[in-house]
PDB file of C-alpha atoms and ligand atoms in Angstrom:
ATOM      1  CA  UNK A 125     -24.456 255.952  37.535  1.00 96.00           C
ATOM      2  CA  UNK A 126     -26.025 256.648  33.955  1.00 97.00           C
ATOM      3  CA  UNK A 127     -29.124 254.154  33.149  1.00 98.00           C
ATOM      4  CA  UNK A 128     -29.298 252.560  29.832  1.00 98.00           C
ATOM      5  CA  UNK A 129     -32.201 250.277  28.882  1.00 98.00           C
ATOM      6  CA  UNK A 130     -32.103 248.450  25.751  1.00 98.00           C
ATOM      7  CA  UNK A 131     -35.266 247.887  24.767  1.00 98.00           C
ATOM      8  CA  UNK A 132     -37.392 247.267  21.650  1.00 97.00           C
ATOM      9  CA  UNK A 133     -40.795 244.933  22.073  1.00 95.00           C
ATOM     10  CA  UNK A 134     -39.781 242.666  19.213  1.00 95.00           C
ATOM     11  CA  UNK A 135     -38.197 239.843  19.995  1.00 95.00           C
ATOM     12  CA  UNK A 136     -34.818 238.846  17.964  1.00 95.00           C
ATOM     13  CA  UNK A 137     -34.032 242.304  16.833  1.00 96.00           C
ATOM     14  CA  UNK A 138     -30.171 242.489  18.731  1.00 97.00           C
ATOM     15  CA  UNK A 139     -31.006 243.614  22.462  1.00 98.00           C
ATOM     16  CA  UNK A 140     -29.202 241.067  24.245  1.00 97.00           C
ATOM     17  CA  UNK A 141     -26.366 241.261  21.951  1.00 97.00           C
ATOM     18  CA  UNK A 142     -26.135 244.670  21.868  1.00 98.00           C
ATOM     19  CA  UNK A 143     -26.382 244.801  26.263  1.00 98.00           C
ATOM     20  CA  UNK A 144     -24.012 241.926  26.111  1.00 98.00           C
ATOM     21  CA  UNK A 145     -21.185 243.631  24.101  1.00 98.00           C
ATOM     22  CA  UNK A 146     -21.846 247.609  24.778  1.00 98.00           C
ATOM     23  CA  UNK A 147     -21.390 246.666  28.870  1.00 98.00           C
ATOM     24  CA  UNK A 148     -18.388 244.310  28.667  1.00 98.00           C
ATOM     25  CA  UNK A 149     -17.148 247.324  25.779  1.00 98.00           C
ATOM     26  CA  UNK A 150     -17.426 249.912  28.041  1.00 98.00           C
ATOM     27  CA  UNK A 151     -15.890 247.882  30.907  1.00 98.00           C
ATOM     28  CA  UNK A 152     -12.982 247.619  28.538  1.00 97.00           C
ATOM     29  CA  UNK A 153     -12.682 251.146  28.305  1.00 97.00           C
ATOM     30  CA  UNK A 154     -12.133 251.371  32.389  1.00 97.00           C
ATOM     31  CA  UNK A 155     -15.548 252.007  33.243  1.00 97.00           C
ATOM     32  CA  UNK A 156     -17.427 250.298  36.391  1.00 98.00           C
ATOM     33  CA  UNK A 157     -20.631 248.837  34.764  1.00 98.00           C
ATOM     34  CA  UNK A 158     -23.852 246.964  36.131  1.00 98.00           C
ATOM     35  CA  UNK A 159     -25.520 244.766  33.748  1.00 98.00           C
ATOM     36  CA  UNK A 160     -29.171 243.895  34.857  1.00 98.00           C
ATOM     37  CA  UNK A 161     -30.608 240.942  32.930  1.00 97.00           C
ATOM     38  CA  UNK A 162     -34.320 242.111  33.149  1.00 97.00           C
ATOM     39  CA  UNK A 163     -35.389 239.343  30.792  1.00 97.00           C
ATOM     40  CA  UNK A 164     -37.034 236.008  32.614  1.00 96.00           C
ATOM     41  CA  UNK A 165     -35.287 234.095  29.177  1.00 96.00           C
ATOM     42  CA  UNK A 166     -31.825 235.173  30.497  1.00 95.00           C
ATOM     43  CA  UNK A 167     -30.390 235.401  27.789  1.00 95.00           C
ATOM     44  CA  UNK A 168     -27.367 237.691  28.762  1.00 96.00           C
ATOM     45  CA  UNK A 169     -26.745 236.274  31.957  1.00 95.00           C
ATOM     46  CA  UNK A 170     -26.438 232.705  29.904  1.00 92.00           C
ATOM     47  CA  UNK A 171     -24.863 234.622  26.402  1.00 91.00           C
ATOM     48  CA  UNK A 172     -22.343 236.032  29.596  1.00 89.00           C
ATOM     49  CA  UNK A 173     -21.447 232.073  30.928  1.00 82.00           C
ATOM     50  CA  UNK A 174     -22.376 234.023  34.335  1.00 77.00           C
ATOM     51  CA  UNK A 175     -25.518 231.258  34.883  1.00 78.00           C
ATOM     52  CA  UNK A 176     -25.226 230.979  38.981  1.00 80.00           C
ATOM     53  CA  UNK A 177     -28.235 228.943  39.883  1.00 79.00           C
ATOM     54  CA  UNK A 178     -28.226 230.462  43.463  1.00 83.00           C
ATOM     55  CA  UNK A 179     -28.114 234.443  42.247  1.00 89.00           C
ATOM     56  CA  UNK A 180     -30.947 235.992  43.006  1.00 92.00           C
ATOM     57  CA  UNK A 181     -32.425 238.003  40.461  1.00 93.00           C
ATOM     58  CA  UNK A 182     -34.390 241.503  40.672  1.00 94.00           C
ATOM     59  CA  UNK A 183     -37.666 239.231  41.386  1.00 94.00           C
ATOM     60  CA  UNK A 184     -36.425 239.336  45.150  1.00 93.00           C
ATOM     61  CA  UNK A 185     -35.209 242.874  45.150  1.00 94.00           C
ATOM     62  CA  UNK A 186     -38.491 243.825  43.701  1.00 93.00           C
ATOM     63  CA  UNK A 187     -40.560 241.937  46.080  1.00 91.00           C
ATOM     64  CA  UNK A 188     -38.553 243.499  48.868  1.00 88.00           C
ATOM     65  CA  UNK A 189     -37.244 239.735  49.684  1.00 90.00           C
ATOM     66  CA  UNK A 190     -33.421 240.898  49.320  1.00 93.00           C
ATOM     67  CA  UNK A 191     -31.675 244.260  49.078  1.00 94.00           C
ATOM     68  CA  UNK A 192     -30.767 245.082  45.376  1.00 95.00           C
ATOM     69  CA  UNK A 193     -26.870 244.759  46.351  1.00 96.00           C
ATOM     70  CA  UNK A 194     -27.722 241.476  47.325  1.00 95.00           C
ATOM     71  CA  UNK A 195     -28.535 240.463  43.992  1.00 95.00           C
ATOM     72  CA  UNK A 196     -25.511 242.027  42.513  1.00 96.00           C
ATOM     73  CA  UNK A 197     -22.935 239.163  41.342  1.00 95.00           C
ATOM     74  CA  UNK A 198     -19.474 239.652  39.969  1.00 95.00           C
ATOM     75  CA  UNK A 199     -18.670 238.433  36.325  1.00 95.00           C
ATOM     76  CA  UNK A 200     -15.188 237.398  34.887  1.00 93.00           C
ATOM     77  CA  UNK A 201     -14.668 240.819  33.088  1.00 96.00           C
ATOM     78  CA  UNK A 202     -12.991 243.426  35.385  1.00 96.00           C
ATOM     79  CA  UNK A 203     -15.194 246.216  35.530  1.00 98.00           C
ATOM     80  CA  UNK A 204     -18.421 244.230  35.314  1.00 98.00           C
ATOM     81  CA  UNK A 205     -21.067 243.058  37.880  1.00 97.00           C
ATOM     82  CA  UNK A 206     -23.968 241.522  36.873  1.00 97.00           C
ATOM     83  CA  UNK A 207     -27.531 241.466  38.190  1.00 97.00           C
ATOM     84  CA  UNK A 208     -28.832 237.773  36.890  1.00 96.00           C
ATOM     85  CA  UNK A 209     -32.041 236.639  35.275  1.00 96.00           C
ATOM     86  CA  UNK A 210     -33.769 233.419  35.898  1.00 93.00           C
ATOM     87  CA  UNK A 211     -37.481 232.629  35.017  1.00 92.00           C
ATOM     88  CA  UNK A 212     -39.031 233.611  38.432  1.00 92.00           C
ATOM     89  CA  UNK A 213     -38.357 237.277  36.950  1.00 94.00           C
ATOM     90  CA  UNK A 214     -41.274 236.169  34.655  1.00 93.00           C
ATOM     91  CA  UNK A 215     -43.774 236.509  38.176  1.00 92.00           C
ATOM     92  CA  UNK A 216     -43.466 239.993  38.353  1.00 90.00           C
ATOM     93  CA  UNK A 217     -45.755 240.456  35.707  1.00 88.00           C
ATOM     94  CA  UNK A 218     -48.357 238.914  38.059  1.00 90.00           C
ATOM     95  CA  UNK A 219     -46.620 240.154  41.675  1.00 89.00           C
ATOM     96  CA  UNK A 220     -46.765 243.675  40.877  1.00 86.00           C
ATOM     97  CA  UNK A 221     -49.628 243.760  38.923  1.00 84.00           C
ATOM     98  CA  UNK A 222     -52.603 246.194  40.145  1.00 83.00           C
ATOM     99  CA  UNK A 223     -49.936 247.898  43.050  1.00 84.00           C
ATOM    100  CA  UNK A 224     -49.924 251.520  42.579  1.00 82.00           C
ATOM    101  CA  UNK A 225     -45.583 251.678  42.082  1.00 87.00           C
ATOM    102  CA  UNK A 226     -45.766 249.398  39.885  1.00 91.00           C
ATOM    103  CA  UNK A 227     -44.265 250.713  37.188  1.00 93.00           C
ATOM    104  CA  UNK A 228     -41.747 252.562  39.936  1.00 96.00           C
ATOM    105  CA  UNK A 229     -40.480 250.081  41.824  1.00 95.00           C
ATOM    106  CA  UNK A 230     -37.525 249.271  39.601  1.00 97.00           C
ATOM    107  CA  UNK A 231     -36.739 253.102  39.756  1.00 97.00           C
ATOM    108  CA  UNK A 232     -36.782 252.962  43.650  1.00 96.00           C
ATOM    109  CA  UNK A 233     -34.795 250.534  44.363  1.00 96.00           C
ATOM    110  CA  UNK A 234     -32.288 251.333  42.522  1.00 97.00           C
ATOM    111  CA  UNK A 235     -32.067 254.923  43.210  1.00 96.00           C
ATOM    112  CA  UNK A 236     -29.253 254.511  46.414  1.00 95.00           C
ATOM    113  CA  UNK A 237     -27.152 252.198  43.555  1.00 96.00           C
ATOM    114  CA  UNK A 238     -27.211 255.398  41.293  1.00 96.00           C
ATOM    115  CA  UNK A 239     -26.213 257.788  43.837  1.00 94.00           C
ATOM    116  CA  UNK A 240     -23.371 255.005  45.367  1.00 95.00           C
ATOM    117  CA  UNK A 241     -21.070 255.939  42.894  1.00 93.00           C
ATOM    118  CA  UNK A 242     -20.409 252.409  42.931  1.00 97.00           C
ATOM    119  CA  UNK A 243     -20.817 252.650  38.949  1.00 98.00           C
ATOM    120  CA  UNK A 244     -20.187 254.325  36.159  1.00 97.00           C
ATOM    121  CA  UNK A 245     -23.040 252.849  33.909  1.00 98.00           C
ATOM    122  CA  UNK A 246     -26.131 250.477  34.174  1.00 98.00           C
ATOM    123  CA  UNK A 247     -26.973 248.751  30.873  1.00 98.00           C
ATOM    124  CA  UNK A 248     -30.568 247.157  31.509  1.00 98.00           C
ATOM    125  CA  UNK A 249     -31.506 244.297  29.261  1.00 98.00           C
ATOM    126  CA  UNK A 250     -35.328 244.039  29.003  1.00 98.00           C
ATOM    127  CA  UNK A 251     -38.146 241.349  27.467  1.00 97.00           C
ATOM    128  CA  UNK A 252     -39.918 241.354  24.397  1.00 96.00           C
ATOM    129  CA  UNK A 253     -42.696 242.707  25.497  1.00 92.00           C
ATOM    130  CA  UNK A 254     -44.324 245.622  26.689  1.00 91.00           C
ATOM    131  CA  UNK A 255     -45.432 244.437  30.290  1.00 92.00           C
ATOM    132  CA  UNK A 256     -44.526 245.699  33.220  1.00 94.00           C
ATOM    133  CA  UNK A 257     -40.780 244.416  33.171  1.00 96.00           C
ATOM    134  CA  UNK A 258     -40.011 246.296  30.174  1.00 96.00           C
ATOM    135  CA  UNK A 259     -41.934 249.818  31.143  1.00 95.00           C
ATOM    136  CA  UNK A 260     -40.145 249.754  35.054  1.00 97.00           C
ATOM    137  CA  UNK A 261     -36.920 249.516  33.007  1.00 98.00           C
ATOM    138  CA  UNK A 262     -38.111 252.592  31.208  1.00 98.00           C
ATOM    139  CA  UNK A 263     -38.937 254.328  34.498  1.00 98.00           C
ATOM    140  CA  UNK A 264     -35.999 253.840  36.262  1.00 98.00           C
ATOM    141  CA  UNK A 265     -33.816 254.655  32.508  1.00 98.00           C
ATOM    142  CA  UNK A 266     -31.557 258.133  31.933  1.00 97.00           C
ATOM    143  CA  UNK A 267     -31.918 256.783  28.753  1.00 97.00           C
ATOM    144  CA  UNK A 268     -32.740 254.477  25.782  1.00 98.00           C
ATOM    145  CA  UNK A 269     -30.876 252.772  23.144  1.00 98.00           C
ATOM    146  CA  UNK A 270     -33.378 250.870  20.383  1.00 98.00           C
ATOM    147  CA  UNK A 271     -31.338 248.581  18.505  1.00 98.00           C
ATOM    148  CA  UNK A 272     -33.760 247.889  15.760  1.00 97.00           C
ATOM    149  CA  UNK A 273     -33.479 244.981  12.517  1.00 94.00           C
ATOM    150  CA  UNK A 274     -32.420 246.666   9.023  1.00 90.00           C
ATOM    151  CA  UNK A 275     -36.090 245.063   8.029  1.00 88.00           C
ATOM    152  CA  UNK A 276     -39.446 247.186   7.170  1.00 84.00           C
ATOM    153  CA  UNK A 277     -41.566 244.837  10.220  1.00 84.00           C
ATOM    154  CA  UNK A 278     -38.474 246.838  12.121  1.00 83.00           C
ATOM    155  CA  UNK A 279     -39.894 250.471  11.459  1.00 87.00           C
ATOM    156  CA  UNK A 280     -43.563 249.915  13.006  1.00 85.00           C
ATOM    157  CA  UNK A 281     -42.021 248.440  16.368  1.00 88.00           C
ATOM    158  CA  UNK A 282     -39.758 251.247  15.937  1.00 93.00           C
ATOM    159  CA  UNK A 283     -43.743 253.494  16.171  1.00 91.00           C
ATOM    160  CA  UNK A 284     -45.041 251.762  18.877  1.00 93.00           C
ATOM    161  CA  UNK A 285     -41.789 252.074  21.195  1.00 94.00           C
ATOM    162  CA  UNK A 286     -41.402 255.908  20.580  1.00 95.00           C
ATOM    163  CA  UNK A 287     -45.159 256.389  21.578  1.00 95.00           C
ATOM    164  CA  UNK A 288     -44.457 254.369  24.479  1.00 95.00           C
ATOM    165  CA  UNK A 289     -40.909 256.500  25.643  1.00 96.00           C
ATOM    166  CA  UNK A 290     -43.707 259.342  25.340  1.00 96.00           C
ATOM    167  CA  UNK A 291     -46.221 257.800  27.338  1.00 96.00           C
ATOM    168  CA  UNK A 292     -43.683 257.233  29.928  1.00 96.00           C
ATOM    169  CA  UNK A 293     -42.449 260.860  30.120  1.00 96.00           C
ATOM    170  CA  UNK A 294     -46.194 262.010  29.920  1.00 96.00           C
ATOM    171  CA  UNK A 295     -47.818 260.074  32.925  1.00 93.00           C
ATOM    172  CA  UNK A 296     -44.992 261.156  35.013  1.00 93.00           C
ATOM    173  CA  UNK A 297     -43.511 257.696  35.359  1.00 94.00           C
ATOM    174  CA  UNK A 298     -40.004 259.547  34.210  1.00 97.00           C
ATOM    175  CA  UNK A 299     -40.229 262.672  32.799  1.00 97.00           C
ATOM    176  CA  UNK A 300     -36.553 263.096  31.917  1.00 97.00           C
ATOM    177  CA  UNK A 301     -36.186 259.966  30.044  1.00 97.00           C
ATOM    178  CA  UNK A 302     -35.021 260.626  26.877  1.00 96.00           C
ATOM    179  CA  UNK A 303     -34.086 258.648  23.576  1.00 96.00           C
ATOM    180  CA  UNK A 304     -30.454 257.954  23.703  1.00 95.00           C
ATOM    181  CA  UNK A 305     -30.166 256.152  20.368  1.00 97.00           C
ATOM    182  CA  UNK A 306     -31.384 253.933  17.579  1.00 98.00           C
ATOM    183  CA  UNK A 307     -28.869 251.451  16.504  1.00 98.00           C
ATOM    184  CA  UNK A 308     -29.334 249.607  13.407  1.00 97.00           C
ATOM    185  CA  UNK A 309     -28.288 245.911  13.720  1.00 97.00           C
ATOM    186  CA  UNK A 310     -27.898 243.173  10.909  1.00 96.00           C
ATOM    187  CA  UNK A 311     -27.052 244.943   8.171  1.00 96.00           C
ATOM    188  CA  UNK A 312     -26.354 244.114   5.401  1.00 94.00           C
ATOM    189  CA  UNK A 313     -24.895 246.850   2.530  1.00 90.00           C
ATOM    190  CA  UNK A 314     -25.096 244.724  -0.065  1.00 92.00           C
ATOM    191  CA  UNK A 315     -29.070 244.779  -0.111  1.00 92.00           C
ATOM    192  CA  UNK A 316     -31.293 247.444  -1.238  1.00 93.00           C
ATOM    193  CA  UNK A 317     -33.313 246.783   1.920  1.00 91.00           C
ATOM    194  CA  UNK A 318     -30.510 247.281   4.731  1.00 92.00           C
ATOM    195  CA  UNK A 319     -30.293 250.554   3.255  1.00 92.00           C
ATOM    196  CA  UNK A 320     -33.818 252.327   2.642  1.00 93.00           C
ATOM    197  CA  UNK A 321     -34.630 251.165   6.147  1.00 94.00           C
ATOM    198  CA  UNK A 322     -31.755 252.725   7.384  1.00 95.00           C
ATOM    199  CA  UNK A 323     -32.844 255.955   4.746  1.00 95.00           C
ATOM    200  CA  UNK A 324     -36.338 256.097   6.425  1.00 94.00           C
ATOM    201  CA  UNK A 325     -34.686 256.345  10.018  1.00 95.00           C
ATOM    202  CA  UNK A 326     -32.381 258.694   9.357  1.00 96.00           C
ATOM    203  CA  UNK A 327     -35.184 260.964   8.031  1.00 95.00           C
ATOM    204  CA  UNK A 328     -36.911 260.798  11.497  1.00 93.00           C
ATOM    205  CA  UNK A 329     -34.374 260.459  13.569  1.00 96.00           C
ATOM    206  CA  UNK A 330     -31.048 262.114  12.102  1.00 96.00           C
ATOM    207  CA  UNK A 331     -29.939 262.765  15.217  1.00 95.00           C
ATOM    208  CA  UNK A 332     -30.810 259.747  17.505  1.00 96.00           C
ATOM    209  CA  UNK A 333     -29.330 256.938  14.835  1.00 97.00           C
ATOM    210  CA  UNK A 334     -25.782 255.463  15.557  1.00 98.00           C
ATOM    211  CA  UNK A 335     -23.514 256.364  12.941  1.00 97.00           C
ATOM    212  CA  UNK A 336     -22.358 252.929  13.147  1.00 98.00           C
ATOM    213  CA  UNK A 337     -24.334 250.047  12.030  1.00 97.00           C
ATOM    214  CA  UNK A 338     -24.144 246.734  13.290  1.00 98.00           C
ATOM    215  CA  UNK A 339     -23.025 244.105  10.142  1.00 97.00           C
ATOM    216  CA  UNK A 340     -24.755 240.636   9.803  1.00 96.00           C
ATOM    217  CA  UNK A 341     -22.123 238.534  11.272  1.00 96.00           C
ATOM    218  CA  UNK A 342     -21.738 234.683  11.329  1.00 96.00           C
ATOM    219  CA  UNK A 343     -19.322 235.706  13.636  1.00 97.00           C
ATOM    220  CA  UNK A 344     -21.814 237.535  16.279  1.00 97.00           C
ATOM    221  CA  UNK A 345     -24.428 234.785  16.221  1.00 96.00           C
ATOM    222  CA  UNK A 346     -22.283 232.020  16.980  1.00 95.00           C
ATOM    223  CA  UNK A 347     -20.375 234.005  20.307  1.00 94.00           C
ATOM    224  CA  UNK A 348     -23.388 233.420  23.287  1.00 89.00           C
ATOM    225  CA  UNK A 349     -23.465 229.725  22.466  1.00 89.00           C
ATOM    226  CA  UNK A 350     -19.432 229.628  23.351  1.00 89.00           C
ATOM    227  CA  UNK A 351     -20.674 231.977  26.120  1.00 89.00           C
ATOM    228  CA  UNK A 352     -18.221 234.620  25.174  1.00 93.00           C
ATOM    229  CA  UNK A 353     -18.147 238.065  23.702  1.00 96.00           C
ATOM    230  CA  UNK A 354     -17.851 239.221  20.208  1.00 97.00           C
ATOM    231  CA  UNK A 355     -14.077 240.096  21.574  1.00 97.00           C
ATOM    232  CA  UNK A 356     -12.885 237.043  22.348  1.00 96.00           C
ATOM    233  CA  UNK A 357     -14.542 234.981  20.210  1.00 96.00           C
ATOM    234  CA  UNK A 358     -13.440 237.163  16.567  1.00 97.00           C
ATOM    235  CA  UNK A 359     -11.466 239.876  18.065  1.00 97.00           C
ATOM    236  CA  UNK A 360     -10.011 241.101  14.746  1.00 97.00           C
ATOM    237  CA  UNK A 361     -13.443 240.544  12.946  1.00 97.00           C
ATOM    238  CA  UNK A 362     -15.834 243.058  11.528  1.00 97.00           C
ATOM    239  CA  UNK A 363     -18.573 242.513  14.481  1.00 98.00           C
ATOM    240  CA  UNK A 364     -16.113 243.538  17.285  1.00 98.00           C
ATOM    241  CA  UNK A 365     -14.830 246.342  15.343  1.00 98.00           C
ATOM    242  CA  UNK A 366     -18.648 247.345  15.173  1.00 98.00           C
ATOM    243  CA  UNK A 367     -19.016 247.096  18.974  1.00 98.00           C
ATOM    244  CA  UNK A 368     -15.950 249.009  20.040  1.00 98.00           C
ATOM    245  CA  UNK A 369     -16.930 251.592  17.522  1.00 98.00           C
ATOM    246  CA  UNK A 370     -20.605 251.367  19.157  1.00 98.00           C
ATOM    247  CA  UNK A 371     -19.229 251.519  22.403  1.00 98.00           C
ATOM    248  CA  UNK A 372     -17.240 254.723  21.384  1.00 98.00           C
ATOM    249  CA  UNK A 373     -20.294 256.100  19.958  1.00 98.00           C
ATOM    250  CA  UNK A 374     -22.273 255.356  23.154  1.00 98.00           C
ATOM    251  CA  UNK A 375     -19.355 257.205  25.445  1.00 97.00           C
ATOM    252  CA  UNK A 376     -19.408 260.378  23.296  1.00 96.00           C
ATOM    253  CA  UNK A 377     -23.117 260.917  23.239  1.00 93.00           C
ATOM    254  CA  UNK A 378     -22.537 260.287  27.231  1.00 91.00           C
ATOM    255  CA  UNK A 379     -19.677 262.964  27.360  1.00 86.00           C
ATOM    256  CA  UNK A 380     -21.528 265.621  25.305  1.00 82.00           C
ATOM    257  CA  UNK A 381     -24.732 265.641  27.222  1.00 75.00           C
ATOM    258  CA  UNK A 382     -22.933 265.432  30.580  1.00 73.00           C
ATOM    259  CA  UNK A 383     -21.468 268.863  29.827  1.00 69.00           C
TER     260      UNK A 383
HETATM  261  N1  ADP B 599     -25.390 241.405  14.076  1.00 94.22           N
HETATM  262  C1  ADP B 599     -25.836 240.172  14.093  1.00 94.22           C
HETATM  263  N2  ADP B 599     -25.590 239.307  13.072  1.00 94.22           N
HETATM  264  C2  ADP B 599     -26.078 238.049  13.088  1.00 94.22           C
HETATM  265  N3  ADP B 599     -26.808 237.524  14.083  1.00 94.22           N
HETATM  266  C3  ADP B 599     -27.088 238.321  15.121  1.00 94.22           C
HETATM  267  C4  ADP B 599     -26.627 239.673  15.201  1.00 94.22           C
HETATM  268  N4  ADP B 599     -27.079 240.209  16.368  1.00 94.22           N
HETATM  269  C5  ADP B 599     -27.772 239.236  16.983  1.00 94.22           C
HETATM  270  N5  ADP B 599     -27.789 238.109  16.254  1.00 94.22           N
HETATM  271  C6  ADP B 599     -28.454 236.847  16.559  1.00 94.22           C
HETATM  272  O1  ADP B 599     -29.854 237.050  16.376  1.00 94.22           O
HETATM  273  C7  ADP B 599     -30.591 236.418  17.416  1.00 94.22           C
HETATM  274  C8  ADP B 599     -31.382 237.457  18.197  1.00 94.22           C
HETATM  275  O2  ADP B 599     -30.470 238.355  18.821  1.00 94.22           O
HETATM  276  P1  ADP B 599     -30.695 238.795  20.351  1.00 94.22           P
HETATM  277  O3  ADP B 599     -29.576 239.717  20.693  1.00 94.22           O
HETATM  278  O4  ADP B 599     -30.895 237.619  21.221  1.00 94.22           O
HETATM  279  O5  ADP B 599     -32.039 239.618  20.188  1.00 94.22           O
HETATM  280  P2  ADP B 599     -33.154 240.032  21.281  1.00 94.22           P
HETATM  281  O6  ADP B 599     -32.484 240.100  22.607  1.00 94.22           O
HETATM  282  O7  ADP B 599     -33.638 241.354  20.783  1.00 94.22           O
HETATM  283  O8  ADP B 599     -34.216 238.984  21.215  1.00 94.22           O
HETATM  284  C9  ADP B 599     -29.587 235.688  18.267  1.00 94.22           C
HETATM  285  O9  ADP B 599     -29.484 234.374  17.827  1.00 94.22           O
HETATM  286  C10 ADP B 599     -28.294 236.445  18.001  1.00 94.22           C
HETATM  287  O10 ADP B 599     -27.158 235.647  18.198  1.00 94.22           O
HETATM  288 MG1   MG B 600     -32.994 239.204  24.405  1.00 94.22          MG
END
């Protein structure tokens, strides 16, 4: 099982849409996938109409209260389980605080999930913020994608998040953790902006920015509210062509470094 976390510290910037539509895209595609809302707002597990009021979330795996399968609750996409979020997520902040695994806990427990072969991929949805949830999602992370807001505000979270990925390979948290990918979300081509943001991160990051970029969309906006995807709720629209094409993106940069 390859570990995704989506993560950028700035709220509103396209994480939950992007871990909403990359894991039911890959499920699509035939994959098994694991979506773990790490965000106390639960935003995907609502934007996902998966809202169980009985799941447990990771609190109780983290805690040691239930095993992480436990936790795990099918979706109505084939393909997709979900681990859901609820605001008790919001104590581990304060539960884990001062313990000396903090920041490893995540990793732990879901170390016999990676080696299961039970899936494919794990797309972890994280807060904005840079507490603890957010840095255990780095730890236990092959990898991570920064979807980041065609705006200049964008490129100084974009800073701070690289210098933490660092930090987190430095202190020995994760040491193989590595930047999967910088997608650019709500763009807009017709504006000067959209694009010399997009110019500036392809200066420092040719390699790391998705080809595609994720379009402003009416479309996009409106889908968690109808708790549905981008493909169901504008299949033949310009946002759900962007997904598939991000998904496809995501699943070659998978394939080449597996070789
Ligand atoms: N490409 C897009 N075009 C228009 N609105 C978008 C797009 N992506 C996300 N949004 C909307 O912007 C808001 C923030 O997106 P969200 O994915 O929740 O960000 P985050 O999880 O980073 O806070 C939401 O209302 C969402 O529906
Ligand atoms: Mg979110």
């Amino acid at each position: 099982m390859h570990i995704t976390t989506i993560a950028n510290q700035k709220g509103g910037v396209g994480k939950t849409t992007t871990s909403i539509n990359l894991a039911v895209g890959i499920a699509n595609a035939g994959k098994k996938v694991l979506l773990l809302d790490f965000d106390p707002q639960a935003n995907t597990t609502s934007g996902l109409g998966a809202s169980d009021e009985d799941a447990p979330s990771a609190y109780e795996a983290l805690l040691d209260q239930t095993p992480i399968r436990e936790c795990i609750t099918k979706t109505r996409y084939e393909n997709l389980d979900i681990i859901q979020a609820n605001m008790d997520l919001s104590g581990v902040e304060i539960e884990l605080a001062g313990k000396d695994d903090q920041i490893l806990r995540l990793r732990n427990i879901m170390a016999p999930l990676k080696e299961s072969g039970d899936y494919d991929f794990c797309i972890i949805d994280t807060p904005p913020s840079l507490g603890i949830l957010m840095t255990s999602a780095l730890a236990a992370a092959d990898d991570v994608l920064i979807p980041l807001q065609c705006e200049w505000f964008g490129l100084e979270g974009l800073a701070k998040i690289v210098q933490v990925i660092f930090q987190i390979k430095e202190t020995g948290s994760n040491p193989a953790l590595e930047l999967g990918g910088i997608l650019m979300t709500m763009y807009d081509g017709r504006t000067n902006l959209s694009k010399s943001v997009v110019a500036e991160v392809e200066q420092y990051f040719a390699e790391e920015i998705y080809k595609t970029k994720v379009p402003r969309s009416v479309r996009i906006s409106e889908s968690p509210s109808h708790g549905l995807t981008i493909y169901e709720h504008d299949p033949g629209g310009v946002g759900a062509q962007a997904y598939r094409d991000v998904r496809d993106e995501y699943l070659r940069r998978y394939e080449a470094l597996a070789k």
